[in-house]
Short mmCIF file of C-alpha atoms and ligand atoms in Angstrom, two decimals:
data_model
loop_
_atom_site.label_atom_id
_atom_site.label_comp_id
_atom_site.label_asym_id
_atom_site.label_seq_id
_atom_site.Cartn_x
_atom_site.Cartn_y
_atom_site.Cartn_z
CA MET I 1 -4.99 14.09 -16.69
CA THR I 2 -8.39 12.86 -16.68
CA LYS I 3 -10.28 11.94 -19.81
CA GLU I 4 -12.31 15.07 -19.52
CA GLN I 5 -9.14 17.21 -19.17
CA LEU I 6 -7.78 15.60 -22.40
CA ARG I 7 -11.09 16.26 -24.21
CA GLN I 8 -10.87 19.78 -23.15
CA PHE I 9 -7.31 20.15 -24.26
CA PHE I 10 -8.17 19.12 -27.85
CA GLU I 11 -11.31 21.29 -27.96
CA GLU I 12 -9.15 24.27 -26.81
CA ASN I 13 -6.54 23.59 -29.39
CA GLY I 14 -8.84 23.41 -32.32
CA ASP I 15 -9.22 19.58 -32.60
CA LYS I 16 -12.11 17.21 -31.70
CA ALA I 17 -12.93 16.34 -28.07
CA PHE I 18 -13.06 12.79 -29.18
CA ARG I 19 -9.31 12.76 -29.68
CA GLY I 20 -9.06 12.78 -25.91
CA ASN I 21 -10.90 9.58 -25.67
CA GLN I 22 -8.55 8.04 -28.31
CA VAL I 23 -5.42 9.25 -26.24
CA TYR I 24 -6.84 8.12 -23.10
CA GLU I 25 -7.55 4.67 -24.47
CA TRP I 26 -3.92 4.43 -25.77
CA LEU I 27 -2.47 5.41 -22.51
CA TRP I 28 -4.65 3.43 -20.21
CA ASN I 29 -6.09 0.47 -22.18
CA LYS I 30 -3.20 -0.29 -24.42
CA GLY I 31 -0.32 0.84 -22.13
CA CYS I 32 1.27 2.99 -25.02
CA HIS I 33 4.37 4.72 -24.08
CA SER I 34 4.92 7.09 -27.03
CA PHE I 35 2.76 9.55 -29.00
CA GLU I 36 4.54 8.36 -32.14
CA ALA I 37 2.86 4.84 -31.67
CA MET I 38 -0.77 6.35 -31.50
CA THR I 39 -1.34 5.35 -35.04
CA ASN I 40 -4.96 6.44 -35.30
CA LEU I 41 -4.10 9.99 -34.69
CA SER I 42 -2.86 12.38 -37.55
CA LYS I 43 0.60 13.48 -37.79
CA ALA I 44 -0.50 17.00 -36.71
CA THR I 45 -2.25 15.74 -33.67
CA ARG I 46 0.76 13.68 -32.54
CA ALA I 47 2.94 16.72 -33.02
CA LEU I 48 0.47 18.78 -30.91
CA LEU I 49 0.72 16.16 -28.03
CA GLU I 50 4.55 15.97 -28.46
CA SER I 51 4.88 19.68 -27.95
CA HIS I 52 2.73 19.76 -24.84
CA PHE I 53 3.23 16.68 -22.99
CA VAL I 54 5.54 13.92 -21.69
CA ILE I 55 4.46 10.35 -20.82
CA ASN I 56 5.99 9.69 -17.41
CA HIS I 57 5.54 5.90 -17.37
CA ILE I 58 7.19 3.50 -14.94
CA ARG I 59 9.67 0.77 -15.94
CA VAL I 60 10.16 -2.50 -14.15
CA ASP I 61 13.81 -2.44 -13.98
CA GLN I 62 14.44 -5.62 -12.26
CA MET I 63 12.23 -8.56 -11.37
CA GLN I 64 13.24 -11.15 -8.83
CA ARG I 65 11.43 -14.43 -8.17
CA SER I 66 11.43 -16.13 -4.92
CA LYS I 67 11.46 -19.99 -4.57
CA ASP I 68 8.02 -19.46 -2.87
CA GLY I 69 6.56 -17.92 -6.13
CA THR I 70 6.68 -14.32 -4.73
CA ILE I 71 7.93 -11.68 -7.24
CA LYS I 72 9.55 -8.34 -6.26
CA ASN I 73 9.90 -5.58 -8.87
CA ALA I 74 12.24 -2.66 -8.82
CA VAL I 75 10.25 -0.17 -10.36
CA ARG I 76 12.02 2.84 -11.94
CA LEU I 77 10.15 6.16 -12.04
CA HIS I 78 10.53 8.87 -14.67
CA ASP I 79 12.96 10.85 -12.48
CA GLY I 80 15.21 7.80 -11.92
CA LEU I 81 14.03 7.10 -8.43
CA VAL I 82 13.13 3.61 -7.45
CA VAL I 83 10.27 1.90 -5.48
CA GLU I 84 9.51 -1.72 -4.96
CA SER I 85 6.32 -3.65 -5.38
CA VAL I 86 5.49 -7.35 -4.59
CA LEU I 87 3.38 -10.14 -5.97
CA ILE I 88 2.30 -12.66 -3.34
CA PRO I 89 0.60 -15.70 -4.59
CA THR I 90 -1.39 -18.18 -2.45
CA PRO I 91 -3.37 -21.20 -3.59
CA THR I 92 -6.52 -19.00 -3.70
CA ARG I 93 -5.29 -15.47 -4.40
CA THR I 94 -2.73 -13.21 -5.94
CA THR I 95 -2.04 -10.12 -3.95
CA ALA I 96 -0.21 -7.08 -5.09
CA CYS I 97 1.73 -5.15 -2.31
CA VAL I 98 2.29 -1.74 -3.57
CA SER I 99 4.28 1.43 -2.53
CA SER I 100 2.81 4.82 -2.07
CA GLN I 101 6.05 6.97 -1.37
CA VAL I 102 9.67 6.80 -2.43
CA GLY I 103 11.13 5.94 0.97
CA CYS I 104 8.89 6.65 4.03
CA SER I 105 7.97 9.82 6.20
CA LEU I 106 7.71 7.78 9.32
CA ASP I 107 10.60 6.46 11.50
CA CYS I 108 9.72 2.82 12.62
CA LYS I 109 12.88 1.45 14.18
CA PHE I 110 12.31 -2.11 12.81
CA CYS I 111 11.56 -1.22 9.29
CA ALA I 112 14.14 -0.96 6.50
CA THR I 113 12.22 1.38 4.43
CA ALA I 114 12.30 4.02 7.17
CA ARG I 115 15.93 4.23 6.72
CA LEU I 116 15.59 5.51 3.10
CA LYS I 117 13.67 8.60 4.50
CA ARG I 118 10.74 10.01 2.39
CA MET I 119 12.10 11.37 -1.08
CA ARG I 120 8.81 12.09 -2.54
CA ASN I 121 5.09 10.95 -2.83
CA LEU I 122 4.10 8.71 -5.66
CA ASN I 123 1.57 10.24 -8.07
CA PRO I 124 -1.73 8.32 -8.82
CA ASP I 125 -0.55 6.89 -12.09
CA GLU I 126 2.77 5.51 -10.50
CA ILE I 127 0.60 3.71 -7.91
CA TYR I 128 -1.78 2.43 -10.61
CA ASP I 129 0.91 1.30 -12.95
CA GLN I 130 2.56 -0.84 -10.16
CA VAL I 131 -0.62 -2.63 -9.96
CA VAL I 132 -0.98 -3.15 -13.65
CA ALA I 133 2.48 -4.45 -13.88
CA ILE I 134 1.83 -7.03 -11.27
CA ASP I 135 -1.55 -7.94 -12.84
CA ASN I 136 0.42 -8.74 -16.01
CA GLU I 137 3.06 -10.90 -14.11
CA SER I 138 0.25 -12.68 -12.26
CA ARG I 139 -1.37 -13.62 -15.70
CA LEU I 140 1.99 -14.57 -17.09
CA TYR I 141 3.45 -16.64 -14.12
CA HIS I 142 0.39 -17.72 -12.37
CA ASN I 143 -2.28 -17.87 -15.06
CA ARG I 144 -4.72 -15.77 -13.23
CA PRO I 145 -5.42 -12.20 -12.71
CA LEU I 146 -4.53 -10.24 -9.71
CA SER I 147 -7.20 -10.68 -7.00
CA ASN I 148 -6.23 -8.41 -4.03
CA ILE I 149 -4.13 -5.29 -3.38
CA VAL I 150 -2.56 -4.16 -0.18
CA PHE I 151 -0.90 -0.84 0.37
CA MET I 152 1.85 -2.28 2.40
CA GLY I 153 4.92 -1.62 0.36
CA MET I 154 7.20 1.46 0.77
CA GLY I 155 5.69 4.57 2.34
CA GLU I 156 2.78 5.67 4.62
CA PRO I 157 -0.16 5.78 2.38
CA LEU I 158 -2.16 8.23 4.63
CA MET I 159 0.61 10.83 4.14
CA ASN I 160 -0.03 10.63 0.48
CA TYR I 161 -3.73 10.39 0.87
CA ASN I 162 -5.09 12.27 -2.23
CA ASN I 163 -2.91 10.48 -4.56
CA VAL I 164 -3.64 7.04 -3.11
CA ILE I 165 -7.34 7.69 -3.26
CA LYS I 166 -7.08 8.69 -6.83
CA ALA I 167 -5.15 5.64 -7.64
CA ILE I 168 -7.81 3.51 -6.09
CA ASP I 169 -10.52 5.25 -7.81
CA LYS I 170 -8.84 4.20 -11.10
CA ILE I 171 -8.23 0.75 -9.86
CA THR I 172 -11.82 0.23 -9.04
CA ALA I 173 -13.29 2.09 -11.95
CA GLU I 174 -14.91 0.09 -14.75
CA GLU I 175 -12.52 1.70 -17.29
CA GLY I 176 -9.58 1.09 -15.09
CA LEU I 177 -9.31 -2.49 -13.56
CA GLY I 178 -12.80 -2.82 -12.27
CA MET I 179 -11.68 -4.35 -8.99
CA SER I 180 -13.97 -4.38 -6.04
CA PRO I 181 -12.84 -2.09 -3.17
CA ARG I 182 -13.49 -4.93 -0.95
CA ARG I 183 -10.34 -6.50 -2.21
CA ILE I 184 -8.15 -3.49 -1.27
CA VAL I 185 -6.61 -2.82 2.08
CA VAL I 186 -4.76 0.29 3.12
CA SER I 187 -2.27 -0.14 6.01
CA THR I 188 -1.14 2.82 7.96
CA SER I 189 1.06 3.23 10.95
CA GLY I 190 -1.70 5.11 12.48
CA VAL I 191 -2.34 8.77 11.50
CA PRO I 192 -5.46 9.63 13.48
CA LYS I 193 -6.47 12.67 11.48
CA MET I 194 -6.34 10.82 8.21
CA ILE I 195 -8.15 7.79 9.57
CA LYS I 196 -11.13 10.20 10.41
CA LYS I 197 -10.83 11.76 6.87
CA MET I 198 -11.19 8.25 5.33
CA ALA I 199 -14.16 7.72 7.50
CA ASP I 200 -15.70 11.10 6.30
CA ASP I 201 -14.84 10.07 2.85
CA GLN I 202 -16.84 6.89 3.44
CA VAL I 203 -14.07 4.73 1.59
CA ARG I 204 -15.19 1.19 0.84
CA PHE I 205 -11.69 -0.47 1.13
CA GLY I 206 -10.32 -2.10 4.27
CA LEU I 207 -8.19 -0.53 6.88
CA ALA I 208 -5.22 -2.14 8.64
CA VAL I 209 -3.27 -0.53 11.41
CA SER I 210 0.32 -1.39 12.18
CA LEU I 211 -0.16 -1.34 16.04
CA HIS I 212 2.76 -3.52 17.37
CA SER I 213 2.27 -2.13 20.88
CA ALA I 214 -0.96 -0.84 22.78
CA ILE I 215 1.22 0.79 25.48
CA ASP I 216 2.23 4.28 24.59
CA GLU I 217 5.73 4.11 26.09
CA VAL I 218 6.68 1.01 24.20
CA ARG I 219 5.13 2.02 20.98
CA THR I 220 6.94 5.43 21.04
CA ARG I 221 10.22 3.46 21.57
CA ILE I 222 9.70 1.52 18.51
CA MET I 223 7.66 3.95 16.54
CA PRO I 224 8.86 7.35 17.65
CA PHE I 225 6.07 9.28 15.68
CA ASN I 226 3.64 7.72 18.27
CA LYS I 227 4.75 10.63 20.60
CA GLN I 228 2.69 13.00 18.40
CA PHE I 229 0.09 10.53 17.28
CA SER I 230 -0.59 8.94 20.83
CA LEU I 231 -2.70 5.66 21.25
CA THR I 232 -5.47 7.73 22.71
CA ALA I 233 -5.74 9.81 19.46
CA LEU I 234 -5.53 6.49 17.51
CA ARG I 235 -8.34 4.88 19.57
CA GLU I 236 -10.66 7.96 19.03
CA ALA I 237 -9.91 7.95 15.32
CA LEU I 238 -10.64 4.20 15.00
CA GLU I 239 -14.00 4.55 17.14
CA TYR I 240 -14.92 7.29 14.59
CA TRP I 241 -13.96 5.07 11.65
CA TYR I 242 -16.13 2.28 13.04
CA GLU I 243 -19.04 4.58 13.82
CA LYS I 244 -19.02 5.95 10.13
CA THR I 245 -18.06 2.85 8.13
CA LYS I 246 -19.12 -0.12 10.33
CA SER I 247 -16.01 -1.81 8.99
CA ARG I 248 -13.74 -3.81 11.25
CA VAL I 249 -9.95 -2.96 11.43
CA THR I 250 -7.10 -5.39 11.11
CA TYR I 251 -4.22 -4.77 13.64
CA GLU I 252 -0.92 -5.83 12.52
CA TYR I 253 1.45 -6.86 15.20
CA VAL I 254 4.99 -8.30 15.48
CA VAL I 255 6.01 -9.80 18.87
CA TRP I 256 9.73 -9.02 19.68
CA LYS I 257 11.76 -10.38 22.40
CA GLY I 258 12.27 -8.18 25.37
CA ILE I 259 9.96 -5.46 23.88
CA ASN I 260 6.33 -6.50 23.77
CA ASP I 261 6.52 -10.14 24.82
CA ARG I 262 5.26 -9.72 28.47
CA LYS I 263 1.98 -10.27 30.00
CA GLU I 264 1.20 -6.59 30.46
CA ASP I 265 1.80 -6.17 26.59
CA ILE I 266 -0.73 -8.88 25.97
CA ASP I 267 -3.39 -7.29 28.39
CA ALA I 268 -2.83 -3.91 26.72
CA LEU I 269 -3.49 -5.37 23.31
CA LEU I 270 -6.67 -7.21 24.65
CA GLN I 271 -8.00 -3.96 26.01
CA PHE I 272 -7.15 -2.10 22.77
CA CYS I 273 -9.09 -4.74 21.00
CA THR I 274 -12.29 -3.96 22.89
CA TYR I 275 -12.66 -0.51 21.41
CA ILE I 276 -13.90 -1.54 17.91
CA PRO I 277 -14.35 -4.91 16.13
CA CYS I 278 -11.10 -5.97 14.81
CA LYS I 279 -8.91 -8.97 14.05
CA VAL I 280 -5.25 -9.33 14.64
CA ASN I 281 -2.49 -10.50 12.28
CA LEU I 282 0.60 -11.59 14.06
CA ILE I 283 3.49 -11.04 11.58
CA GLU I 284 6.70 -12.85 11.68
CA TYR I 285 9.57 -10.56 12.23
CA ASN I 286 11.96 -10.09 9.36
CA PRO I 287 15.44 -9.12 10.64
CA ILE I 288 16.89 -5.99 9.07
CA ASP I 289 19.77 -5.30 11.24
CA ASP I 290 22.38 -6.34 13.72
CA GLY I 291 20.05 -7.87 16.24
CA GLU I 292 18.34 -4.87 18.07
CA PHE I 293 15.04 -6.50 17.39
CA GLN I 294 14.63 -10.29 17.62
CA GLN I 295 11.47 -12.30 17.03
CA ALA I 296 9.95 -13.49 20.34
CA SER I 297 9.96 -17.22 21.25
CA SER I 298 7.06 -19.22 19.86
CA ALA I 299 5.97 -19.73 23.47
CA ALA I 300 5.49 -16.01 23.81
CA ILE I 301 3.61 -15.78 20.48
CA ASP I 302 1.47 -18.83 21.56
CA HIS I 303 0.53 -16.66 24.77
CA TYR I 304 -0.75 -13.96 22.48
CA ILE I 305 -2.71 -16.33 20.37
CA THR I 306 -4.30 -18.07 23.38
CA ALA I 307 -5.31 -14.92 25.14
CA LEU I 308 -6.66 -13.26 21.93
CA GLU I 309 -8.62 -16.31 21.02
CA ALA I 310 -9.94 -16.74 24.74
CA LYS I 311 -11.56 -13.35 24.09
CA GLY I 312 -13.07 -14.33 20.86
CA ILE I 313 -10.84 -12.29 18.80
CA VAL I 314 -9.80 -13.57 15.35
CA VAL I 315 -6.09 -14.00 15.10
CA ASN I 316 -4.01 -15.08 12.01
CA VAL I 317 -0.22 -15.91 12.13
CA ARG I 318 1.23 -14.45 8.92
CA ARG I 319 4.28 -16.27 7.78
CA SER I 320 6.73 -14.28 5.69
CA ARG I 321 7.00 -14.66 1.96
CA GLY I 322 9.73 -13.81 -0.41
CA LYS I 323 12.29 -13.54 2.38
CA ASP I 324 15.13 -14.96 0.05
CA ILE I 325 14.69 -11.86 -2.20
CA ASP I 326 14.18 -9.34 0.58
CA ALA I 327 10.50 -8.93 -0.39
CA ALA I 328 8.98 -9.67 3.05
CA CYS I 329 7.38 -7.00 5.30
CA GLY I 330 9.77 -4.31 6.30
CA GLN I 331 12.59 -5.37 3.87
CA LEU I 332 11.78 -3.16 1.08
CA ALA I 333 14.84 -0.90 0.79
CA ASN I 334 15.99 -0.99 -2.80
CA LYS I 335 18.98 -3.00 -1.91
CA SER I 336 19.70 -4.16 -5.38
N1 SAH H 1 3.42 2.64 6.47
C1 SAH H 1 2.29 1.70 6.55
C2 SAH H 1 2.42 0.82 5.24
C3 SAH H 1 3.56 -0.23 5.34
S1 SAH H 1 3.02 -1.64 5.58
C4 SAH H 1 2.16 0.81 7.81
O1 SAH H 1 3.10 1.05 8.54
O2 SAH H 1 1.25 0.20 7.91
C5 SAH H 1 4.37 -2.63 6.14
C6 SAH H 1 4.13 -3.56 7.40
O3 SAH H 1 5.30 -4.24 7.61
C7 SAH H 1 3.73 -2.68 8.50
O4 SAH H 1 2.77 -3.41 9.34
C8 SAH H 1 4.99 -2.72 9.33
O5 SAH H 1 4.86 -2.41 10.66
C9 SAH H 1 5.51 -4.16 8.96
N2 SAH H 1 7.07 -4.20 9.23
C10 SAH H 1 7.87 -3.29 9.02
N3 SAH H 1 9.22 -3.83 9.27
C11 SAH H 1 9.03 -5.03 9.46
C12 SAH H 1 9.90 -6.19 9.80
N4 SAH H 1 11.20 -5.97 9.70
N5 SAH H 1 9.36 -7.43 10.08
C13 SAH H 1 8.07 -7.55 9.89
N6 SAH H 1 7.15 -6.64 9.61
C14 SAH H 1 7.63 -5.42 9.45
#
């Protein structure tokens, strides 16, 4: 509930609206998990709360630490389901990688989360609380607050758009975490209708698209939902996005042996990169299965880098973090 809704609840129940502010502060500034502990409220007020509400907070069930400093949290939700979130430290930043759904509604063949299927959407508070948990861990283990957030954990954020937006509103609000939207990136497999909606909403956070191939036939093979959301529709949505936001997009791209390591794959990506200003992150493949997918040779990856750079496109090679604890891209699958 919003602070306003809480205030209204108290008014309607013959108490002072101001109680709403107090409860809100207990919940969101002090991280309080029981009405009993809200000691500046009268017994009667606490009983009133007790009879109307429950506090569905998350609990970090298990925390694993990688030798590279990455931390993975198994987060238990009030109904017993579990999602994972990851803290990724670099010399200059601490990034939280958070989940937006339990499992995932999409069916990317190379991703472990896809195998869980979608069980439910996370609500805004469950998303927000993952961020708070990581912020606390960042302060504790790395002596600095969280600096960035990526929606690259479990789930497809644009299939849970409203709740993701509400969570981001709270993360960026002064009375939430006061974080700049410029430090937040939402990653999507590419849901054209929702990219347009984001553009209409004039969101101020960054957009990343998991592209992996700019050839429909190849992309449909590895990301079957591409059959419904074709690259043409994606292109149109991205052009609309750029027109409305003037914000460049990041393409995430894994190069696999025998799948997208040919010259025509590179040419198609170069062509796709002409549509709107962009940069490309080449992600290392994290094997999740018995070898259907294999990382391409470093020569093949070098061909990509050379070709992109020759066209003046910024390209970063992203090495995996937290692989030893199954915390890297595509590995989140509640293994433990
Ligand atoms: N559903 C959203 C958010 C998940 S982000 C999206 O697809 O963008 C997770 C990122 O890791 C995506 O770019 C995804 O394509 C990538 N990924 C999935 N499985 C992977 C794997 N096994 N190795 C490397 N990257 C992987």
